[in-house]
């Protein structure tokens, strides 16, 4: 497998009236061809900003990429002009958005919205593009695509609209699909269908997917690898098995423990105390320390580097330092992890 | 669709009838009579004239007679202007008013939309502030001040255009500009506000994510979605302009409907007042129907219920 995307020390800030908000503070990860990486984190952890940066869709002029590289097929996207990015967006990298109710143009036919990218990037004529649009609608599982292609968004339900958004994203066979919480706005049964669809399509098209979500249940279902983000940084990254069976970072413990599962009914869910830090003045040291009951003294002074757990698994916590005291995850979280291991299923997995 | 339009036309007729009724009785409440300014006639002669035009009859009788004429398309005969039929007066005078109004409307809305687009695209930049200032000046300066200013600068001082009167194309330029500034300002303001909102919507980000160019974003995705509120204000404004502006026509001495209306109110020329009012009303109801139909064309979510689209 070869590397499709390499993000190196990406830093993104927003200039606001109150000062500089550091939304992303040195994110690095890579993505292989055909692989699905889930980026997990709570609101404000910088996961959506990271994805906007990949697309070159950061709101201008408030936001700036302070430093870092986004190497896509070896070329640095940060250095590309808007014109060059327009040739990449929709063709090489495309995106599925969170809210299908508002992400389609209400005054344009579905077909035309799918055809736009085809006409622009693949020099197709109108008739050819329309044929392809019908095929795409069929691919994403919309019945009667020949009729539906001439309809407007308001004639589609939420789940159907998300299928259309996916069809738009897939139109030009992108190498990389970024899905920014694609199921958050849908109800649970539809969520499962959309996830199933995305998995199916990935098997057919072999594109890589970056899946942004705050729902660990979704992660278990779709991802090969998981990056956990907190306060603009990746705090733990590893394969799905690494993260679910052998989590190392106390924040990941908290996330796993706070996730409801089918057999956790009578158990009180774990909650992470406190609130995420104010990114106007990010704390010195480990940003998670104030909410971390396992925090060490060094956490308030110095940021932990990424410690290697295995070849695939890294975590940024001083607990992994050789001089650190050996600690175990809280009992409830441990039981949860054992549960995952026993059943072979990760919490919230949908069938 | 045809049924919808037919029903709407029915409503229009009812609306016009109500307007005719209300304005007829309101007009009768105006003080004075058509003969008040006439000193040459003796009391007897005045009585004969009043009798001849049926002005001595009780108001309800006059009303029934008027409506009877109206149904047959007869707006009556002007008391003041050489006994000309009101229909003919209106026809003769509609030309200049409609021409000026049309020119002003086209120039005003096109420039206004362009100005508003520039302001929205360069939101919070110097171009935005410039266009906002133009729009605010356009709305806040009274048209008679602006018209007077135009006359002074371009006609009196520079001598480029005639000061007033009606005739050649040059005669229409200054009044057109004076009339256009209002719609220009309104169109600019509405376009700016709507475009800023539309350009911030999620589907614009979707379009960007497809790699659509900035101009495609603005024109293909933005403008159409910003049009609804725009045509809502522009439609009725167009009627007002095309049926003549009382102030501008007075200032430039243009033989249009607006000037006619002012004159006929002054002399209590009942049939002409009624005729002009009904012309305005007719224009409005027609434009409102057109605007409603346009909504459906622009935004598929507002397709007319009842008819298959």
XYZ file of C-alpha atoms in Angstrom:
660
model
C 0.000 0.000 0.000
C 1.333 3.405 -0.861
C 0.785 6.641 0.919
C -1.912 8.861 -0.544
C -1.868 11.629 2.010
C 0.651 12.852 4.518
C -0.201 15.653 6.902
C 2.811 17.067 8.719
C 2.590 19.350 11.716
C -0.484 21.204 10.462
C -1.356 24.329 12.430
C -4.486 26.350 11.711
C -5.573 29.484 13.548
C -8.555 31.791 13.351
C -8.198 35.495 13.839
C -11.131 36.718 15.874
C -11.915 39.994 17.600
C -10.738 38.458 20.839
C -7.461 37.230 19.421
C -5.995 34.195 17.767
C -7.899 30.939 18.252
C -5.573 27.995 17.713
C -7.960 25.446 16.290
C -5.403 22.928 15.042
C -2.046 22.781 16.819
C 0.342 20.504 15.027
C -1.574 17.584 13.559
C 0.363 14.859 11.744
C -0.985 11.679 10.235
C -0.857 9.739 7.032
C -3.320 7.798 4.993
C -2.748 4.871 2.679
C -4.605 4.214 -0.511
C -7.895 2.449 0.062
C -7.716 2.999 3.794
C -10.331 4.517 6.083
C -9.130 6.755 8.866
C -11.584 7.961 11.454
C -10.867 11.224 13.235
C -12.693 11.277 16.544
C -13.102 14.035 19.062
C -15.633 16.225 20.790
C -16.908 19.531 19.392
C -14.153 22.066 19.020
C -11.353 19.515 18.953
C -10.306 20.719 15.500
C -11.417 17.745 13.459
C -13.634 19.659 11.059
C -11.063 22.431 10.690
C -8.500 19.791 9.754
C -10.788 18.484 7.034
C -11.536 21.985 5.719
C -7.803 22.589 5.540
C -7.357 19.444 3.458
C -10.002 20.695 1.023
C -8.617 24.222 0.951
C -12.022 25.367 2.169
C -11.025 27.190 5.326
C -13.087 30.366 5.669
C -11.108 33.289 4.347
C -9.784 35.678 5.478
C -10.254 34.789 9.165
C -8.332 31.545 9.100
C -4.697 30.947 8.335
C -2.568 27.867 7.996
C 0.293 28.865 10.284
C 2.568 26.031 9.290
C 2.663 22.475 8.125
C 2.388 20.476 4.954
C -0.465 18.550 3.388
C 1.192 16.204 0.936
C -1.369 14.729 -1.414
C 0.203 12.353 -3.945
C 3.474 14.025 -3.019
C 2.301 17.575 -3.729
C 1.865 20.132 -0.985
C -1.732 21.399 -1.042
C -0.937 24.248 1.336
C 1.169 25.891 -1.368
C -1.464 25.555 -4.102
C -3.358 28.580 -5.382
C -7.142 28.784 -5.254
C -7.285 28.103 -9.017
C -5.161 24.962 -8.646
C -7.254 23.802 -5.706
C -10.424 24.171 -7.805
C -8.978 21.524 -10.121
C -8.346 19.164 -7.208
C -11.577 19.704 -5.304
C -14.362 17.457 -6.481
C -11.964 15.580 -8.736
C -9.182 14.202 -6.533
C -10.564 15.021 -3.110
C -14.219 15.422 -2.397
C -16.356 15.838 0.631
C -19.610 14.658 2.166
C -21.138 17.100 4.617
C -22.959 16.842 7.866
C -26.378 18.252 7.118
C -28.012 16.857 3.972
C -31.016 19.134 4.474
C -28.988 22.241 3.715
C -26.055 21.037 1.652
C -27.919 20.822 -1.647
C -28.890 23.858 -3.699
C -32.694 24.120 -3.310
C -33.250 25.753 -6.690
C -31.219 23.352 -8.831
C -32.213 19.925 -10.079
C -30.419 17.007 -8.441
C -29.115 15.902 -11.821
C -27.563 19.266 -12.584
C -25.890 19.333 -9.188
C -24.253 15.987 -9.886
C -23.413 16.920 -13.479
C -21.626 20.140 -12.552
C -18.481 18.393 -11.382
C -18.473 15.963 -14.301
C -18.772 18.762 -16.841
C -16.052 20.754 -15.131
C -13.511 18.065 -14.345
C -14.078 15.433 -16.985
C -15.073 17.625 -19.935
C -18.241 15.637 -20.413
C -21.044 16.868 -22.618
C -24.460 17.404 -21.076
C -26.014 14.181 -22.333
C -23.069 12.066 -21.245
C -22.931 13.741 -17.838
C -26.615 13.121 -17.338
C -26.220 9.436 -18.138
C -23.416 9.267 -15.606
C -25.581 11.115 -13.058
C -28.278 8.480 -13.421
C -25.665 5.761 -12.942
C -24.386 7.478 -9.820
C -27.874 7.756 -8.364
C -28.287 4.056 -8.993
C -24.924 3.370 -7.337
C -25.972 5.182 -4.154
C -29.218 3.246 -4.082
C -31.829 5.745 -5.180
C -34.808 4.052 -6.812
C -36.101 5.294 -10.180
C -32.918 7.287 -10.895
C -34.160 8.323 -14.368
C -37.070 10.157 -12.742
C -35.243 11.338 -9.651
C -32.467 12.954 -11.647
C -34.918 15.643 -12.772
C -36.248 16.383 -9.316
C -35.346 19.055 -6.798
C -33.852 18.483 -3.328
C -37.105 19.211 -1.500
C -38.595 16.133 -3.151
C -36.095 13.909 -1.308
C -36.025 12.739 2.305
C -33.011 13.410 4.534
C -31.449 10.021 4.010
C -32.029 10.204 0.255
C -30.463 13.641 0.154
C -27.380 12.333 1.894
C -27.194 9.659 -0.784
C -27.328 12.425 -3.380
C -24.558 14.311 -1.573
C -22.491 11.117 -1.646
C -23.243 10.707 -5.366
C -21.996 14.269 -5.958
C -18.830 13.512 -4.008
C -18.224 10.298 -5.920
C -18.958 11.736 -9.360
C -15.350 12.056 -10.545
C -13.965 8.966 -8.766
C -11.988 10.889 -6.162
C -8.901 9.336 -4.612
C -9.865 10.728 -1.226
C -13.305 11.164 0.239
C -13.659 13.274 3.356
C -16.848 12.568 5.242
C -17.501 15.221 7.878
C -19.999 13.661 10.292
C -22.084 12.311 7.410
C -24.557 10.511 9.641
C -24.897 12.930 12.554
C -28.007 14.636 11.203
C -29.765 11.394 10.279
C -31.844 9.102 12.440
C -30.364 5.824 13.567
C -31.776 3.427 10.987
C -30.803 5.758 8.163
C -27.344 6.163 9.724
C -26.776 2.448 9.440
C -27.862 2.464 5.798
C -25.573 5.338 4.898
C -22.600 3.719 6.657
C -23.305 0.473 4.861
C -23.462 2.365 1.583
C -20.143 4.084 2.203
C -18.442 0.814 3.014
C -19.887 -0.794 -0.099
C -18.811 2.074 -2.294
C -15.329 2.042 -0.879
C -14.988 -1.615 -1.772
C -16.051 -0.799 -5.320
C -14.064 2.387 -5.876
C -11.013 1.711 -3.668
C -10.851 5.332 -2.595
C -9.471 6.372 0.757
C -11.832 7.851 3.303
C -11.275 10.245 6.151
C -14.250 9.828 8.405
C -14.827 12.603 10.867
C -17.141 11.819 13.745
C -17.738 12.135 17.435
C -19.519 8.788 17.504
C -17.227 5.914 18.440
C -19.905 3.403 17.461
C -19.671 4.643 13.900
C -15.879 4.420 14.042
C -15.872 0.756 14.988
C -18.096 0.093 12.058
C -16.243 1.785 9.250
C -12.639 2.597 10.071
C -9.329 0.800 9.640
C -7.489 3.266 11.825
C -8.560 5.845 14.363
C -7.078 9.201 15.339
C -8.383 10.695 18.574
C -8.207 14.479 18.633
C -8.293 16.734 21.633
C -7.771 20.506 21.738
C -6.385 20.700 18.222
C -4.000 17.772 18.534
C -4.019 14.076 17.863
C -3.613 12.463 21.277
C -3.795 8.853 20.208
C -3.677 7.109 16.867
C -3.794 3.446 16.018
C -5.739 0.693 14.342
C -9.318 0.130 15.418
C -8.161 -2.837 17.500
C -5.420 -0.755 19.154
C -7.872 1.938 20.143
C -10.724 -0.286 21.251
C -8.810 -3.118 22.953
C -5.672 -1.415 24.142
C -6.302 2.316 24.565
C -3.469 4.176 26.258
C -4.576 7.783 26.569
C -6.848 8.719 29.494
C -8.954 10.801 27.092
C -9.568 7.744 24.901
C -10.522 5.850 28.067
C -13.039 8.553 28.805
C -14.491 8.442 25.300
C -14.806 4.658 25.363
C -16.315 4.677 28.815
C -18.886 7.307 27.934
C -20.167 5.391 24.921
C -23.435 3.562 25.494
C -23.521 -0.071 24.385
C -26.274 -2.656 24.190
C -25.225 -4.428 27.403
C -24.470 -1.308 29.426
C -28.045 -0.547 30.394
C -27.765 -0.937 34.149
C -24.325 0.590 34.304
C -23.754 4.262 34.890
C -21.960 5.794 31.932
C -18.574 7.297 32.574
C -18.336 11.034 32.056
C -15.279 13.144 31.445
C -15.377 15.972 33.996
C -14.911 19.596 32.975
C -15.017 21.229 29.565
C -12.537 21.466 26.689
C -9.975 24.256 27.051
C -10.390 27.712 25.555
C -8.330 27.664 22.395
C -7.764 31.419 22.629
C -5.325 30.630 25.439
C -4.424 26.977 25.154
C -3.057 25.657 28.424
C 0.640 25.068 28.958
C 1.581 21.404 28.989
C -0.953 18.690 28.291
C -4.257 20.353 27.339
C -6.201 17.444 28.812
C -4.467 17.603 32.214
C -7.131 19.721 34.004
C -9.790 17.096 33.222
C -7.542 14.119 33.721
C -7.649 12.308 37.046
C -4.395 10.557 36.113
C -2.531 13.805 35.412
C 1.068 13.909 36.519
C 2.941 16.961 37.664
C 4.844 17.172 34.396
C 1.535 17.426 32.494
C 1.104 21.024 33.648
C 4.607 21.998 32.564
C 5.469 20.175 29.412
C 3.533 18.763 26.530
C 3.867 14.999 26.157
C 5.420 13.801 22.886
C 3.956 10.911 20.903
C 5.047 7.710 22.611
C 5.231 4.605 20.502
C 3.129 1.710 21.786
C 3.517 -0.503 18.735
C 4.301 0.012 15.048
C 0.749 1.129 14.430
C -0.127 2.633 17.760
C 1.011 5.961 19.243
C -0.292 8.038 22.128
C 0.639 11.407 23.584
C 0.552 10.927 27.328
C 3.280 11.051 29.932
C 1.817 7.885 31.426
C 3.695 5.972 28.740
C 7.048 7.372 29.850
C 9.301 4.757 31.419
C 9.488 6.686 34.692
C 5.728 7.162 34.952
C 3.728 5.213 37.514
C 1.895 2.266 36.018
C -1.821 3.023 35.939
C -4.812 1.096 34.771
C -7.955 2.498 33.138
C -10.933 2.990 35.491
C -12.812 -0.203 36.347
C -15.888 0.575 34.285
C -13.797 1.338 31.222
C -11.773 -1.826 31.745
C -14.933 -3.882 31.855
C -16.042 -2.175 28.700
C -12.795 -2.999 26.899
C -12.976 -6.608 28.073
C -16.497 -6.720 26.754
C -15.345 -5.551 23.325
C -12.617 -8.177 23.275
C -14.907 -10.971 24.381
C -17.593 -10.452 21.808
C -15.211 -9.384 19.082
C -17.584 -6.529 18.486
C -16.939 -2.957 19.376
C -19.627 -0.990 21.066
C -22.469 0.396 19.046
C -21.623 -1.667 16.011
C -24.515 -1.776 13.656
C -25.641 -4.714 11.675
C -51.579 25.974 -13.811
C -54.245 27.384 -16.149
C -56.858 26.872 -13.446
C -54.663 28.667 -10.944
C -54.219 31.662 -13.229
C -57.948 31.732 -13.968
C -58.740 31.738 -10.258
C -56.214 34.472 -9.644
C -57.747 36.581 -12.424
C -61.094 36.172 -10.684
C -59.590 37.450 -7.451
C -58.052 40.339 -9.357
C -61.436 41.448 -10.655
C -62.898 41.322 -7.151
C -59.910 43.292 -5.826
C -60.296 45.935 -8.513
C -64.016 46.227 -7.789
C -63.345 46.783 -4.087
C -60.679 49.359 -4.867
C -63.033 51.132 -7.261
C -65.766 51.218 -4.621
C -63.550 52.454 -1.804
C -61.865 55.117 -3.899
C -65.182 56.282 -5.334
C -66.609 57.043 -1.902
C -63.329 58.437 -0.593
C -63.172 60.770 -3.570
C -66.677 61.984 -2.880
C -65.451 63.009 0.551
C -63.003 65.435 -1.068
C -64.068 69.014 -0.313
C -65.247 71.219 -3.149
C -66.792 70.493 -6.509
C -65.478 70.350 -10.075
C -66.849 73.826 -10.615
C -65.381 75.572 -7.588
C -62.594 77.295 -9.542
C -64.889 78.484 -12.275
C -65.895 82.132 -11.780
C -67.296 82.737 -15.244
C -70.361 80.612 -14.784
C -73.416 81.940 -13.015
C -75.101 79.963 -10.288
C -77.799 78.871 -12.729
C -75.313 77.719 -15.315
C -73.435 75.793 -12.632
C -76.654 74.076 -11.603
C -77.294 73.082 -15.207
C -73.800 71.667 -15.585
C -74.068 69.728 -12.298
C -77.414 68.365 -13.430
C -75.968 67.390 -16.827
C -73.155 65.341 -15.279
C -75.499 63.823 -12.739
C -73.611 65.362 -9.824
C -76.840 66.376 -8.096
C -77.963 62.782 -7.748
C -77.452 61.004 -4.408
C -73.964 59.453 -4.120
C -75.210 55.819 -4.243
C -77.012 56.550 -7.516
C -73.853 58.081 -8.952
C -71.929 55.048 -7.746
C -74.245 52.590 -9.480
C -74.050 54.618 -12.667
C -70.253 54.699 -12.477
C -69.943 50.960 -11.922
C -72.367 50.406 -14.782
C -70.023 52.312 -17.081
C -66.978 50.606 -15.648
C -68.309 47.150 -16.451
C -68.614 48.218 -20.082
C -65.077 49.567 -20.074
C -66.219 53.183 -19.917
C -64.279 55.320 -17.456
C -66.391 58.385 -18.170
C -65.558 61.789 -19.588
C -63.143 64.207 -18.013
C -64.761 67.305 -16.511
C -61.676 69.418 -16.787
C -59.787 68.498 -19.904
C -61.958 69.408 -22.860
C -64.471 66.657 -22.215
C -62.013 64.025 -23.428
C -62.857 60.433 -22.505
C -60.733 59.373 -19.544
C -59.562 56.261 -21.400
C -58.097 58.470 -24.104
C -56.362 60.754 -21.586
C -54.793 57.772 -19.876
C -53.745 56.173 -23.154
C -52.135 59.390 -24.390
C -50.291 59.885 -21.153
C -49.271 56.326 -20.436
C -46.600 56.422 -23.151
C -44.127 58.871 -21.583
C -44.686 57.464 -18.086
C -44.220 53.874 -19.175
C -41.129 54.700 -21.236
C -39.461 56.604 -18.374
C -40.500 53.992 -15.856
C -39.228 51.150 -17.987
C -35.867 52.800 -18.625
C -35.471 53.670 -14.950
C -36.485 50.201 -13.874
C -34.052 48.405 -16.169
C -31.118 50.677 -15.387
C -31.912 50.867 -11.684
C -32.333 47.158 -11.030
C -29.420 46.013 -13.183
C -27.002 48.516 -11.674
C -28.473 47.860 -8.236
C -27.992 44.104 -8.503
C -24.420 44.565 -9.746
C -23.689 46.980 -6.900
C -25.228 44.587 -4.375
C -23.271 41.641 -5.761
C -20.001 43.543 -5.548
C -20.819 44.514 -1.982
C -21.671 40.927 -1.035
C -18.614 39.380 -2.679
C -16.227 41.885 -1.135
C -18.126 41.815 2.144
C -16.664 44.256 4.690
C -14.122 45.567 2.202
C -13.830 49.109 0.822
C -15.984 48.197 -2.205
C -18.720 47.020 0.135
C -18.669 50.300 2.059
C -18.690 52.363 -1.140
C -21.696 50.539 -2.509
C -23.493 50.708 0.829
C -22.935 54.465 0.954
C -24.370 54.822 -2.559
C -27.379 52.736 -1.546
C -27.976 54.731 1.632
C -27.702 58.040 -0.234
C -30.061 56.709 -2.896
C -32.704 55.822 -0.350
C -32.356 58.855 1.856
C -32.100 61.720 -0.645
C -35.644 62.763 -1.655
C -36.180 62.386 -5.387
C -37.094 66.051 -5.857
C -33.776 67.139 -4.352
C -31.928 64.714 -6.552
C -33.922 65.748 -9.644
C -33.272 69.418 -8.950
C -29.587 68.716 -8.505
C -29.444 66.832 -11.812
C -31.209 69.699 -13.584
C -28.849 72.250 -12.086
C -25.620 70.395 -12.828
C -26.290 68.702 -16.153
C -28.799 71.040 -17.750
C -28.184 74.517 -16.370
C -24.435 74.458 -15.691
C -23.094 71.930 -18.178
C -25.913 72.243 -20.716
C -25.648 68.585 -21.765
C -29.339 67.819 -21.543
C -32.564 69.836 -21.728
C -33.793 71.074 -18.360
C -37.314 69.768 -18.812
C -40.164 69.053 -21.241
C -40.829 66.049 -23.409
C -39.652 65.267 -26.924
C -36.398 63.684 -27.975
C -34.486 60.906 -26.281
C -32.268 63.501 -24.525
C -35.374 64.677 -22.689
C -35.711 61.277 -21.057
C -32.168 60.992 -19.698
C -32.313 63.204 -16.620
C -35.770 62.046 -15.473
C -34.721 58.447 -16.031
C -31.676 58.898 -13.808
C -33.757 60.693 -11.195
C -36.282 57.852 -11.228
C -33.667 55.087 -11.318
C -31.846 56.044 -8.149
C -34.636 54.686 -5.927
C -34.849 51.186 -7.441
C -31.060 51.134 -7.714
C -30.634 51.724 -4.009
C -33.334 49.224 -3.067
C -32.031 46.527 -5.410
C -28.480 47.058 -4.147
C -29.488 46.762 -0.508
C -31.621 43.673 -0.980
C -29.103 41.949 -3.240
C -26.307 42.585 -0.769
C -28.179 41.273 2.260
C -29.560 38.241 0.454
C -26.313 37.332 -1.258
C -24.332 37.531 1.968
C -26.811 35.160 3.528
C -26.925 32.806 0.551
C -23.142 32.748 0.145
C -22.886 31.637 3.764
C -25.167 28.631 3.264
C -24.054 25.049 3.321
C -24.891 24.325 -0.279
C -22.401 26.992 -1.333
C -19.709 25.033 0.519
C -20.899 21.911 -1.308
C -20.508 23.764 -4.592
C -17.021 24.929 -3.615
C -16.159 21.364 -2.668
C -17.074 20.366 -6.225
C -14.384 22.720 -7.475
C -16.808 25.262 -8.964
C -15.174 28.596 -9.754
C -16.010 31.743 -7.816
C -18.096 33.194 -10.658
C -20.044 29.936 -10.949
C -20.710 30.081 -7.229
C -22.041 33.627 -7.403
C -24.109 33.396 -10.564
C -25.226 29.777 -10.800
C -25.733 29.003 -7.141
C -25.988 32.344 -5.371
C -28.003 34.795 -7.411
C -31.007 32.602 -8.121
C -31.433 31.828 -4.455
C -31.196 35.516 -3.622
C -33.838 36.507 -6.190
C -37.039 35.796 -4.222
C -36.960 38.769 -1.855
C -35.607 40.892 -4.662
C -38.540 40.389 -7.045
C -40.924 40.823 -4.134
C -39.843 44.442 -3.793
C -38.999 45.125 -7.412
C -42.391 44.062 -8.809
C -44.608 46.606 -7.073
C -41.874 49.225 -7.458
C -42.033 48.692 -11.217
C -45.756 49.494 -11.251
C -45.174 52.673 -9.329
C -42.509 53.732 -11.776
C -44.232 52.770 -15.012
C -47.503 54.438 -14.118
C -45.717 57.664 -13.539
C -44.041 59.458 -10.707
C -46.004 62.485 -9.610
C -42.959 64.324 -8.292
C -40.505 63.628 -11.100
C -43.069 64.299 -13.835
C -43.968 67.603 -12.233
C -40.334 68.675 -11.957
C -39.467 67.769 -15.537
C -42.859 68.862 -16.935
C -43.479 65.485 -18.489
C -46.972 64.849 -19.867
C -47.374 61.556 -18.019
C -49.907 59.912 -15.793
C -48.390 61.206 -12.572
C -48.609 64.816 -13.634
C -52.146 64.227 -14.865
C -53.138 62.719 -11.539
C -51.919 65.731 -9.574
C -53.762 68.117 -11.890
C -57.031 66.212 -11.773
C -57.027 66.033 -7.978
C -56.541 69.814 -7.850
C -59.674 70.474 -9.909
C -61.855 67.628 -8.552
C -62.011 65.957 -11.943
C -63.723 62.845 -10.565
C -63.648 60.555 -13.610
C -59.939 61.196 -14.227
C -59.021 60.637 -10.568
C -60.954 57.384 -10.619
C -59.429 56.323 -13.916
C -55.876 56.952 -12.729
C -56.452 55.180 -9.428
C -57.866 52.164 -11.225
C -54.916 52.141 -13.614
C -52.512 52.018 -10.641
C -54.567 49.304 -9.003
C -54.723 47.295 -12.192
C -50.964 47.514 -12.608
C -50.407 46.341 -9.047
C -52.662 43.301 -9.183
C -51.213 42.223 -12.521
C -47.641 42.599 -11.245
C -48.445 40.734 -8.041
C -49.744 37.839 -10.114
C -46.623 37.904 -12.284
C -44.396 38.015 -9.189
C -46.230 35.020 -7.709
C -45.739 33.087 -10.928
C -42.068 34.082 -11.004
C -41.587 32.730 -7.467
C -42.508 29.309 -8.749
C -40.134 29.623 -11.680
C -37.240 30.687 -9.481
C -37.822 28.453 -6.495
C -39.262 24.979 -7.119
C -40.330 24.764 -3.475
C -42.975 27.432 -4.139
C -44.557 25.697 -7.116
C -48.225 26.483 -7.242
C -50.399 24.027 -5.371
C -53.227 22.462 -7.320
C -51.531 22.496 -10.693
C -48.995 19.872 -11.674
C -45.699 21.502 -12.438
